[in-house]
mmCIF file of C-alpha atoms in Angstrom:
data_model
loop_
_atom_site.group_PDB
_atom_site.id
_atom_site.type_symbol
_atom_site.label_atom_id
_atom_site.label_comp_id
_atom_site.label_asym_id
_atom_site.label_seq_id
_atom_site.Cartn_x
_atom_site.Cartn_y
_atom_site.Cartn_z
ATOM 1 C CA GLU A 20 38.949 -148.652 199.807
ATOM 2 C CA ALA A 21 36.201 -150.603 201.516
ATOM 3 C CA PHE A 22 32.550 -150.034 200.675
ATOM 4 C CA HIS A 23 31.282 -150.597 204.198
ATOM 5 C CA LEU A 24 32.730 -151.137 207.630
ATOM 6 C CA LEU A 25 30.647 -153.791 209.381
ATOM 7 C CA ALA A 26 30.666 -154.327 213.131
ATOM 8 C CA ALA A 27 29.603 -157.657 214.616
ATOM 9 C CA ASP A 28 28.013 -158.340 217.978
ATOM 10 C CA VAL A 29 28.053 -161.771 219.603
ATOM 11 C CA CYS A 30 25.104 -162.417 221.891
ATOM 12 C CA GLY A 31 24.380 -165.830 223.322
ATOM 13 C CA GLY A 32 26.740 -167.459 220.816
ATOM 14 C CA GLU A 33 24.903 -165.905 217.844
ATOM 15 C CA GLU A 34 26.855 -163.451 215.718
ATOM 16 C CA ARG A 35 24.737 -160.485 214.676
ATOM 17 C CA LEU A 36 25.558 -157.456 212.619
ATOM 18 C CA ALA A 37 25.897 -154.520 215.009
ATOM 19 C CA GLY A 38 26.535 -151.559 212.735
ATOM 20 C CA VAL A 39 27.304 -150.264 209.253
ATOM 21 C CA ILE A 40 29.509 -147.365 208.172
ATOM 22 C CA ASP A 41 29.141 -146.311 204.525
ATOM 23 C CA CYS A 42 32.123 -144.263 203.285
ATOM 24 C CA TRP A 43 31.430 -144.053 199.558
ATOM 25 C CA SER A 44 30.887 -140.278 199.689
ATOM 26 C CA ALA A 45 33.814 -139.509 201.999
ATOM 27 C CA GLY A 46 36.511 -139.226 199.328
ATOM 28 C CA PRO A 47 37.741 -136.162 197.415
ATOM 29 C CA HIS A 48 35.200 -133.729 195.992
ATOM 30 C CA GLY A 49 33.895 -133.601 192.447
ATOM 31 C CA THR A 50 31.042 -136.104 192.257
ATOM 32 C CA ASP A 51 29.114 -136.732 189.056
ATOM 33 C CA LEU A 52 25.330 -136.455 189.419
ATOM 34 C CA ASP A 53 24.560 -139.922 188.048
ATOM 35 C CA GLU A 54 27.367 -141.546 190.025
ATOM 36 C CA ALA A 55 26.103 -139.888 193.191
ATOM 37 C CA ALA A 56 22.558 -141.095 192.543
ATOM 38 C CA LEU A 57 23.861 -144.654 192.387
ATOM 39 C CA ILE A 58 26.336 -144.775 195.264
ATOM 40 C CA THR A 59 24.860 -142.153 197.598
ATOM 41 C CA LEU A 60 21.157 -142.898 197.206
ATOM 42 C CA LEU A 61 20.414 -146.260 195.592
ATOM 43 C CA ALA A 62 23.217 -148.236 197.272
ATOM 44 C CA PRO A 63 22.248 -147.365 200.892
ATOM 45 C CA MET A 64 18.579 -148.011 200.120
ATOM 46 C CA ARG A 65 19.288 -151.443 198.648
ATOM 47 C CA LEU A 66 21.613 -152.294 201.504
ATOM 48 C CA ALA A 67 18.990 -151.248 204.053
ATOM 49 C CA HIS A 68 16.362 -153.375 202.321
ATOM 50 C CA ALA A 69 18.706 -156.381 202.276
ATOM 51 C CA LEU A 70 19.536 -155.945 205.964
ATOM 52 C CA SER A 71 15.876 -155.776 206.952
ATOM 53 C CA GLY A 72 15.630 -159.542 206.573
ATOM 54 C CA GLN A 73 18.853 -160.387 208.399
ATOM 55 C CA ALA A 74 19.630 -161.134 212.032
ATOM 56 C CA THR A 75 21.080 -157.864 213.292
ATOM 57 C CA VAL A 76 21.085 -155.694 216.352
ATOM 58 C CA ARG A 77 17.820 -153.751 216.484
ATOM 59 C CA PRO A 78 17.733 -150.901 215.911
ATOM 60 C CA LEU A 79 20.758 -151.313 213.645
ATOM 61 C CA PRO A 80 22.859 -148.127 213.491
ATOM 62 C CA MET A 81 24.053 -147.022 210.046
ATOM 63 C CA VAL A 82 26.355 -144.053 209.532
ATOM 64 C CA LEU A 83 26.467 -142.491 206.064
ATOM 65 C CA VAL A 84 29.756 -140.587 205.900
ATOM 66 C CA ALA A 85 30.130 -137.749 203.396
ATOM 67 C CA ARG A 86 32.254 -134.720 202.606
ATOM 68 C CA GLY A 87 30.853 -131.563 201.090
ATOM 69 C CA THR A 88 27.210 -131.755 202.197
ATOM 70 C CA ALA A 89 27.133 -129.284 205.100
ATOM 71 C CA LEU A 90 28.122 -125.639 205.222
ATOM 72 C CA VAL A 91 29.370 -125.259 208.794
ATOM 73 C CA GLU A 92 32.274 -122.888 208.225
ATOM 74 C CA GLY A 93 32.677 -120.276 205.542
ATOM 75 C CA SER A 94 35.577 -122.133 203.959
ATOM 76 C CA ASP A 95 33.684 -125.427 203.570
ATOM 77 C CA ALA A 96 33.713 -126.712 199.981
ATOM 78 C CA LEU A 97 30.374 -128.149 198.901
ATOM 79 C CA ASP A 98 29.744 -131.135 196.634
ATOM 80 C CA PRO A 99 25.961 -130.920 196.103
ATOM 81 C CA PRO A 100 25.320 -134.297 194.377
ATOM 82 C CA ARG A 101 26.436 -136.067 197.544
ATOM 83 C CA ALA A 102 23.436 -134.587 199.354
ATOM 84 C CA PHE A 103 21.351 -137.452 197.941
ATOM 85 C CA GLY A 104 22.401 -139.334 201.073
ATOM 86 C CA ILE A 105 20.578 -136.808 203.257
ATOM 87 C CA GLY A 106 17.249 -137.908 201.785
ATOM 88 C CA ALA A 107 18.116 -141.577 202.264
ATOM 89 C CA ALA A 108 19.063 -140.974 205.893
ATOM 90 C CA ARG A 109 15.757 -139.221 206.604
ATOM 91 C CA VAL A 110 13.415 -141.743 204.990
ATOM 92 C CA LEU A 111 15.021 -145.159 205.544
ATOM 93 C CA PRO A 112 14.364 -145.299 209.327
ATOM 94 C CA GLN A 113 10.753 -144.288 208.687
ATOM 95 C CA GLU A 114 10.202 -147.158 206.266
ATOM 96 C CA HIS A 115 12.466 -149.619 208.118
ATOM 97 C CA PRO A 116 11.962 -149.012 211.866
ATOM 98 C CA GLY A 117 14.680 -151.543 212.650
ATOM 99 C CA LEU A 118 17.299 -149.124 211.295
ATOM 100 C CA ARG A 119 18.680 -145.917 212.752
ATOM 101 C CA LEU A 120 20.620 -143.697 210.346
ATOM 102 C CA ALA A 121 22.951 -140.766 210.827
ATOM 103 C CA HIS A 122 24.247 -138.664 207.946
ATOM 104 C CA VAL A 123 27.693 -137.416 209.017
ATOM 105 C CA ASP A 124 29.614 -134.739 207.124
ATOM 106 C CA ILE A 125 33.355 -134.831 207.837
ATOM 107 C CA ASP A 126 36.540 -132.865 207.313
ATOM 108 C CA THR A 127 40.113 -134.209 207.131
ATOM 109 C CA ASN A 128 40.935 -133.821 210.807
ATOM 110 C CA GLY A 129 43.038 -136.638 212.265
ATOM 111 C CA GLN A 130 40.319 -137.553 214.783
ATOM 112 C CA ILE A 131 37.666 -138.318 212.163
ATOM 113 C CA ALA A 132 37.965 -142.109 212.284
ATOM 114 C CA GLN A 133 37.499 -142.199 216.055
ATOM 115 C CA GLN A 134 34.620 -139.708 215.876
ATOM 116 C CA VAL A 135 32.751 -141.696 213.223
ATOM 117 C CA VAL A 136 33.179 -144.945 215.158
ATOM 118 C CA ALA A 137 31.983 -143.184 218.319
ATOM 119 C CA GLU A 138 28.879 -142.039 216.434
ATOM 120 C CA LEU A 139 28.210 -145.636 215.421
ATOM 121 C CA THR A 140 28.755 -147.122 218.870
ATOM 122 C CA ALA A 141 26.474 -144.464 220.369
ATOM 123 C CA GLY A 142 23.718 -145.863 218.138
ATOM 124 C CA ALA A 143 23.602 -143.046 215.543
ATOM 125 C CA PRO A 144 21.506 -140.852 217.861
ATOM 126 C CA GLU A 145 21.224 -137.797 215.573
ATOM 127 C CA PRO A 146 20.110 -137.831 211.932
ATOM 128 C CA ALA A 147 22.413 -135.009 210.779
ATOM 129 C CA VAL A 148 25.897 -134.432 212.210
ATOM 130 C CA ALA A 149 29.027 -132.594 211.051
ATOM 131 C CA PHE A 150 32.573 -132.822 212.365
ATOM 132 C CA ARG A 151 34.890 -129.854 212.006
ATOM 133 C CA SER A 152 38.377 -129.578 213.546
ATOM 134 C CA GLY A 153 37.554 -132.229 216.117
ATOM 135 C CA LYS A 154 34.242 -130.639 217.137
ATOM 136 C CA ARG A 155 30.822 -132.269 216.729
ATOM 137 C CA PHE A 156 27.948 -130.192 215.317
ATOM 138 C CA VAL A 157 24.327 -131.341 215.314
ATOM 139 C CA GLU A 158 21.719 -129.871 212.992
ATOM 140 C CA ALA A 159 19.059 -127.856 214.791
ATOM 141 C CA PHE A 160 16.342 -125.382 213.832
ATOM 142 C CA GLU A 161 15.194 -122.042 215.166
ATOM 143 C CA ARG A 162 11.694 -120.631 214.924
ATOM 144 C CA ARG A 163 11.631 -117.438 212.864
ATOM 145 C CA VAL A 164 8.610 -115.176 212.480
ATOM 146 C CA ILE A 165 8.416 -113.181 209.252
ATOM 147 C CA GLU A 166 7.495 -109.755 210.582
ATOM 148 C CA SER A 167 7.037 -108.067 207.225
ATOM 149 C CA ALA A 168 7.448 -108.692 203.515
ATOM 150 C CA GLU A 169 9.023 -105.719 201.788
ATOM 151 C CA ARG A 170 9.809 -105.230 198.129
ATOM 152 C CA PRO A 171 13.175 -106.946 197.439
ATOM 153 C CA ALA A 172 16.021 -104.442 197.590
ATOM 154 C CA GLY A 173 18.115 -103.881 194.494
ATOM 155 C CA LEU A 174 15.663 -105.191 191.919
ATOM 156 C CA PRO A 175 15.331 -103.055 188.785
ATOM 157 C CA GLU A 176 12.020 -101.576 187.785
ATOM 158 C CA GLN A 177 9.885 -104.203 186.058
ATOM 159 C CA PRO A 178 12.356 -107.047 186.661
ATOM 160 C CA VAL A 179 12.452 -109.851 184.113
ATOM 161 C CA VAL A 180 11.585 -113.100 185.902
ATOM 162 C CA MET A 181 11.957 -116.507 184.259
ATOM 163 C CA VAL A 182 10.058 -119.317 186.004
ATOM 164 C CA THR A 183 10.696 -122.959 185.161
ATOM 165 C CA GLY A 184 7.663 -125.037 185.952
ATOM 166 C CA GLY A 185 5.862 -121.752 185.447
ATOM 167 C CA MET A 186 2.512 -123.374 184.749
ATOM 168 C CA GLY A 187 2.686 -125.560 187.856
ATOM 169 C CA HIS A 188 0.753 -124.748 191.000
ATOM 170 C CA ILE A 189 3.532 -123.088 193.025
ATOM 171 C CA GLY A 190 5.424 -121.588 190.092
ATOM 172 C CA PHE A 191 2.317 -119.949 188.665
ATOM 173 C CA HIS A 192 1.263 -118.467 192.010
ATOM 174 C CA LEU A 193 4.731 -117.002 192.521
ATOM 175 C CA ALA A 194 4.775 -115.588 189.005
ATOM 176 C CA GLU A 195 1.359 -114.004 189.481
ATOM 177 C CA ALA A 196 2.443 -112.429 192.777
ATOM 178 C CA MET A 197 5.615 -110.996 191.249
ATOM 179 C CA PHE A 198 3.653 -109.631 188.287
ATOM 180 C CA GLU A 199 1.252 -107.833 190.616
ATOM 181 C CA GLN A 200 3.553 -106.775 193.455
ATOM 182 C CA VAL A 201 6.872 -105.892 191.796
ATOM 183 C CA GLY A 202 5.741 -105.266 188.227
ATOM 184 C CA ALA A 203 7.615 -108.292 186.904
ATOM 185 C CA ARG A 204 7.826 -109.178 183.242
ATOM 186 C CA LEU A 205 7.367 -112.923 183.056
ATOM 187 C CA ALA A 206 8.778 -115.764 180.999
ATOM 188 C CA LEU A 207 6.988 -118.925 182.122
ATOM 189 C CA ILE A 208 8.610 -122.183 180.996
ATOM 190 C CA SER A 209 6.174 -125.064 180.554
ATOM 191 C CA ARG A 210 6.483 -128.667 179.382
ATOM 192 C CA SER A 211 3.610 -128.276 176.934
ATOM 193 C CA GLU A 212 2.575 -125.572 174.508
ATOM 194 C CA LEU A 213 -0.334 -123.229 175.162
ATOM 195 C CA PRO A 214 -2.644 -121.537 172.652
ATOM 196 C CA ASP A 215 -1.618 -118.238 171.105
ATOM 197 C CA PRO A 216 -1.808 -115.447 173.755
ATOM 198 C CA ARG A 217 -4.528 -113.730 171.737
ATOM 199 C CA GLU A 218 -6.699 -116.823 172.329
ATOM 200 C CA TRP A 219 -6.159 -117.143 176.075
ATOM 201 C CA ALA A 220 -9.366 -115.379 177.096
ATOM 202 C CA ALA A 221 -11.570 -117.275 174.649
ATOM 203 C CA ARG A 222 -9.996 -120.695 175.292
ATOM 204 C CA SER A 223 -10.452 -120.221 179.038
ATOM 205 C CA GLN A 224 -14.158 -120.795 178.353
ATOM 206 C CA ASP A 225 -13.609 -123.972 176.315
ATOM 207 C CA PRO A 226 -15.363 -126.891 178.086
ATOM 208 C CA MET A 227 -13.149 -129.361 176.203
ATOM 209 C CA LEU A 228 -10.149 -128.214 178.261
ATOM 210 C CA SER A 229 -9.521 -129.306 181.826
ATOM 211 C CA TYR A 230 -10.666 -127.012 184.613
ATOM 212 C CA GLU A 231 -7.056 -126.449 185.718
ATOM 213 C CA LEU A 232 -5.950 -125.377 182.236
ATOM 214 C CA ARG A 233 -8.990 -123.137 181.776
ATOM 215 C CA GLU A 234 -8.216 -121.471 185.110
ATOM 216 C CA ARG A 235 -4.583 -120.926 184.118
ATOM 217 C CA LEU A 236 -5.641 -119.401 180.794
ATOM 218 C CA ARG A 237 -8.154 -117.139 182.516
ATOM 219 C CA ARG A 238 -5.507 -115.791 184.879
ATOM 220 C CA LEU A 239 -2.953 -115.436 182.077
ATOM 221 C CA ALA A 240 -5.516 -113.481 180.047
ATOM 222 C CA ARG A 241 -6.230 -111.230 183.013
ATOM 223 C CA MET A 242 -2.518 -110.423 183.420
ATOM 224 C CA ARG A 243 -2.107 -109.832 179.687
ATOM 225 C CA ALA A 244 -5.077 -107.482 179.678
ATOM 226 C CA GLU A 245 -3.401 -105.467 182.424
ATOM 227 C CA ARG A 246 -0.119 -105.273 180.496
ATOM 228 C CA ASP A 247 1.432 -107.407 177.789
ATOM 229 C CA ASP A 248 4.416 -108.570 179.832
ATOM 230 C CA VAL A 249 3.768 -112.322 179.984
ATOM 231 C CA MET A 250 5.131 -114.994 177.673
ATOM 232 C CA VAL A 251 4.744 -118.756 177.993
ATOM 233 C CA LEU A 252 7.462 -120.858 176.369
ATOM 234 C CA ALA A 253 7.319 -124.607 175.827
ATOM 235 C CA GLY A 254 10.610 -126.333 176.540
ATOM 236 C CA ASP A 255 11.927 -129.647 177.826
ATOM 237 C CA LEU A 256 14.426 -128.770 180.562
ATOM 238 C CA ASN A 257 16.157 -132.120 180.055
ATOM 239 C CA ASP A 258 17.131 -130.955 176.552
ATOM 240 C CA ARG A 259 20.112 -128.572 176.663
ATOM 241 C CA ASP A 260 19.279 -127.054 173.264
ATOM 242 C CA ALA A 261 15.659 -126.488 174.270
ATOM 243 C CA VAL A 262 16.805 -124.643 177.397
ATOM 244 C CA VAL A 263 19.141 -122.428 175.365
ATOM 245 C CA SER A 264 16.226 -121.704 173.036
ATOM 246 C CA VAL A 265 13.829 -120.536 175.772
ATOM 247 C CA VAL A 266 16.567 -118.447 177.422
ATOM 248 C CA ASP A 267 17.363 -116.800 174.079
ATOM 249 C CA ALA A 268 13.647 -116.154 173.467
ATOM 250 C CA THR A 269 13.339 -114.488 176.880
ATOM 251 C CA ARG A 270 16.302 -112.221 176.188
ATOM 252 C CA ALA A 271 14.982 -111.412 172.729
ATOM 253 C CA ARG A 272 11.642 -110.312 174.173
ATOM 254 C CA PHE A 273 12.760 -108.557 177.364
ATOM 255 C CA GLY A 274 16.486 -107.882 176.849
ATOM 256 C CA ARG A 275 17.754 -109.617 179.986
ATOM 257 C CA ILE A 276 16.921 -111.971 182.857
ATOM 258 C CA ASP A 277 16.963 -110.562 186.394
ATOM 259 C CA VAL A 278 15.527 -113.464 188.408
ATOM 260 C CA VAL A 279 15.377 -117.195 187.738
ATOM 261 C CA VAL A 280 12.834 -119.212 189.708
ATOM 262 C CA HIS A 281 13.547 -122.918 189.243
ATOM 263 C CA GLY A 282 10.417 -124.774 190.230
ATOM 264 C CA ALA A 283 10.249 -127.529 187.621
ATOM 265 C CA GLY A 284 9.919 -131.044 188.959
ATOM 266 C CA ARG A 285 7.921 -134.220 188.556
ATOM 267 C CA VAL A 286 5.215 -135.002 191.074
ATOM 268 C CA ASP A 287 3.340 -137.720 189.181
ATOM 269 C CA ALA A 288 2.897 -141.174 190.718
ATOM 270 C CA ALA A 289 5.758 -142.704 188.686
ATOM 271 C CA ALA A 290 8.226 -140.374 190.437
ATOM 272 C CA PHE A 291 7.616 -141.891 193.882
ATOM 273 C CA ALA A 292 8.138 -145.304 195.483
ATOM 274 C CA SER A 293 9.146 -146.904 198.735
ATOM 275 C CA ALA A 294 12.887 -147.302 199.262
ATOM 276 C CA ALA A 295 12.576 -151.044 198.624
ATOM 277 C CA GLU A 296 10.847 -150.409 195.284
ATOM 278 C CA THR A 297 12.924 -147.433 194.153
ATOM 279 C CA GLY A 298 14.930 -148.182 191.039
ATOM 280 C CA PRO A 299 16.722 -146.158 188.358
ATOM 281 C CA GLU A 300 13.417 -145.070 186.794
ATOM 282 C CA VAL A 301 12.174 -143.383 189.979
ATOM 283 C CA VAL A 302 15.557 -141.777 190.603
ATOM 284 C CA GLU A 303 15.702 -140.493 187.032
ATOM 285 C CA ALA A 304 12.208 -139.023 187.412
ATOM 286 C CA GLN A 305 13.460 -136.994 190.367
ATOM 287 C CA LEU A 306 16.690 -135.969 188.650
ATOM 288 C CA SER A 307 14.876 -134.749 185.558
ATOM 289 C CA PRO A 308 14.037 -131.933 185.333
ATOM 290 C CA LYS A 309 14.694 -130.787 188.911
ATOM 291 C CA LEU A 310 18.475 -131.305 188.798
ATOM 292 C CA ARG A 311 19.425 -131.878 185.160
ATOM 293 C CA GLY A 312 17.206 -128.987 184.149
ATOM 294 C CA LEU A 313 18.797 -126.764 186.757
ATOM 295 C CA LEU A 314 22.282 -127.484 185.404
ATOM 296 C CA HIS A 315 21.121 -126.683 181.873
ATOM 297 C CA VAL A 316 19.554 -123.380 182.981
ATOM 298 C CA ILE A 317 22.711 -122.420 184.900
ATOM 299 C CA GLU A 318 24.780 -123.071 181.798
ATOM 300 C CA ALA A 319 22.400 -121.203 179.472
ATOM 301 C CA THR A 320 22.210 -118.107 181.714
ATOM 302 C CA ARG A 321 25.897 -117.993 182.655
ATOM 303 C CA GLY A 322 27.095 -114.398 182.937
ATOM 304 C CA GLU A 323 23.591 -113.073 183.545
ATOM 305 C CA PRO A 324 23.369 -110.921 186.709
ATOM 306 C CA ALA A 325 20.383 -112.956 187.844
ATOM 307 C CA ARG A 326 19.073 -113.795 191.283
ATOM 308 C CA TRP A 327 18.099 -117.383 191.817
ATOM 309 C CA ILE A 328 15.218 -118.934 193.734
ATOM 310 C CA LEU A 329 15.442 -122.729 193.884
ATOM 311 C CA HIS A 330 12.431 -124.750 195.012
ATOM 312 C CA SER A 331 13.237 -127.496 197.496
ATOM 313 C CA SER A 332 10.971 -129.388 199.887
ATOM 314 C CA ILE A 333 10.540 -129.793 203.612
ATOM 315 C CA SER A 334 10.816 -133.536 202.908
ATOM 316 C CA SER A 335 14.604 -133.113 202.835
ATOM 317 C CA THR A 336 14.292 -132.372 206.568
ATOM 318 C CA LEU A 337 11.210 -134.368 207.588
ATOM 319 C CA GLY A 338 11.393 -137.271 205.130
ATOM 320 C CA GLY A 339 8.148 -139.115 204.480
ATOM 321 C CA LEU A 340 7.023 -142.590 203.451
ATOM 322 C CA GLY A 341 7.692 -143.170 199.765
ATOM 323 C CA LEU A 342 9.691 -139.948 199.474
ATOM 324 C CA ALA A 343 13.301 -141.202 199.610
ATOM 325 C CA ALA A 344 14.255 -140.218 196.048
ATOM 326 C CA TYR A 345 12.168 -137.037 196.234
ATOM 327 C CA ALA A 346 13.713 -135.954 199.544
ATOM 328 C CA ALA A 347 17.175 -136.805 198.198
ATOM 329 C CA ALA A 348 16.784 -134.713 195.043
ATOM 330 C CA ASN A 349 15.452 -131.789 197.063
ATOM 331 C CA ALA A 350 18.390 -132.066 199.465
ATOM 332 C CA VAL A 351 20.732 -131.691 196.496
#
């Protein structure tokens, strides 16, 4: 099985690379997360960086071929780790204007080879394409206006909501809204420990603490004063045992878990880099806890009749300079 199919163009006696087809993610389903991070994200980025200094057709079309990354028909089987390539396809042309990438999701139809080659020779005109039963589908978006926001149907009274990244900006705002609007009982999972709940109000006035932490404590104290239905649990989502522990603590306090909001993720400077400078450390920062933590929470809550809300990012659609690994993890 070849890693890449390379097409050459001869112009004025000079042979130049005219296209690249990457088929690493086109085989049978069942991709390991770490393997996918290497072959579906890092490999295309390193190849693109290497090609940027070579004599090639400009813009050079690259087609990243995958199976299991697009839900076009109801029977489509998904292989989420392969979606790393979606992030690479969005960001690489933004950082390397001499490249044009298409992420193409395929089936096993007999016309696939010809269709993929046709996509390459057309210059990879669309960033996201899927082939099903000989037909070509292009990703598109429709404008939707949210007319009203009603209470979610089917939720029990005072639903138990567990929020990973619960002390982060978005996670905390969501938790606060659910506490106020649907009477939620909250289990907020945080990387670091907080003071005892009885000290929240007093510590919110402590000038030795950061403004952000004081503000969080003030709002936690306000919710607790309204009703004692908020717990904050410290737990490393990359540690399977720690995840089991916080899930067990939530069940011990509230009896069940009705909704899981997975919002944990790293947004510090070390978790971002240009494609050329992205290495295993940056990729690992995006995998943990966003993806590894998610798998641990799924395992720990298996059998729970919970609803799930998974935080992603518009970067998986729009890309952004320095956001290749971030967009890739959010695409997964």
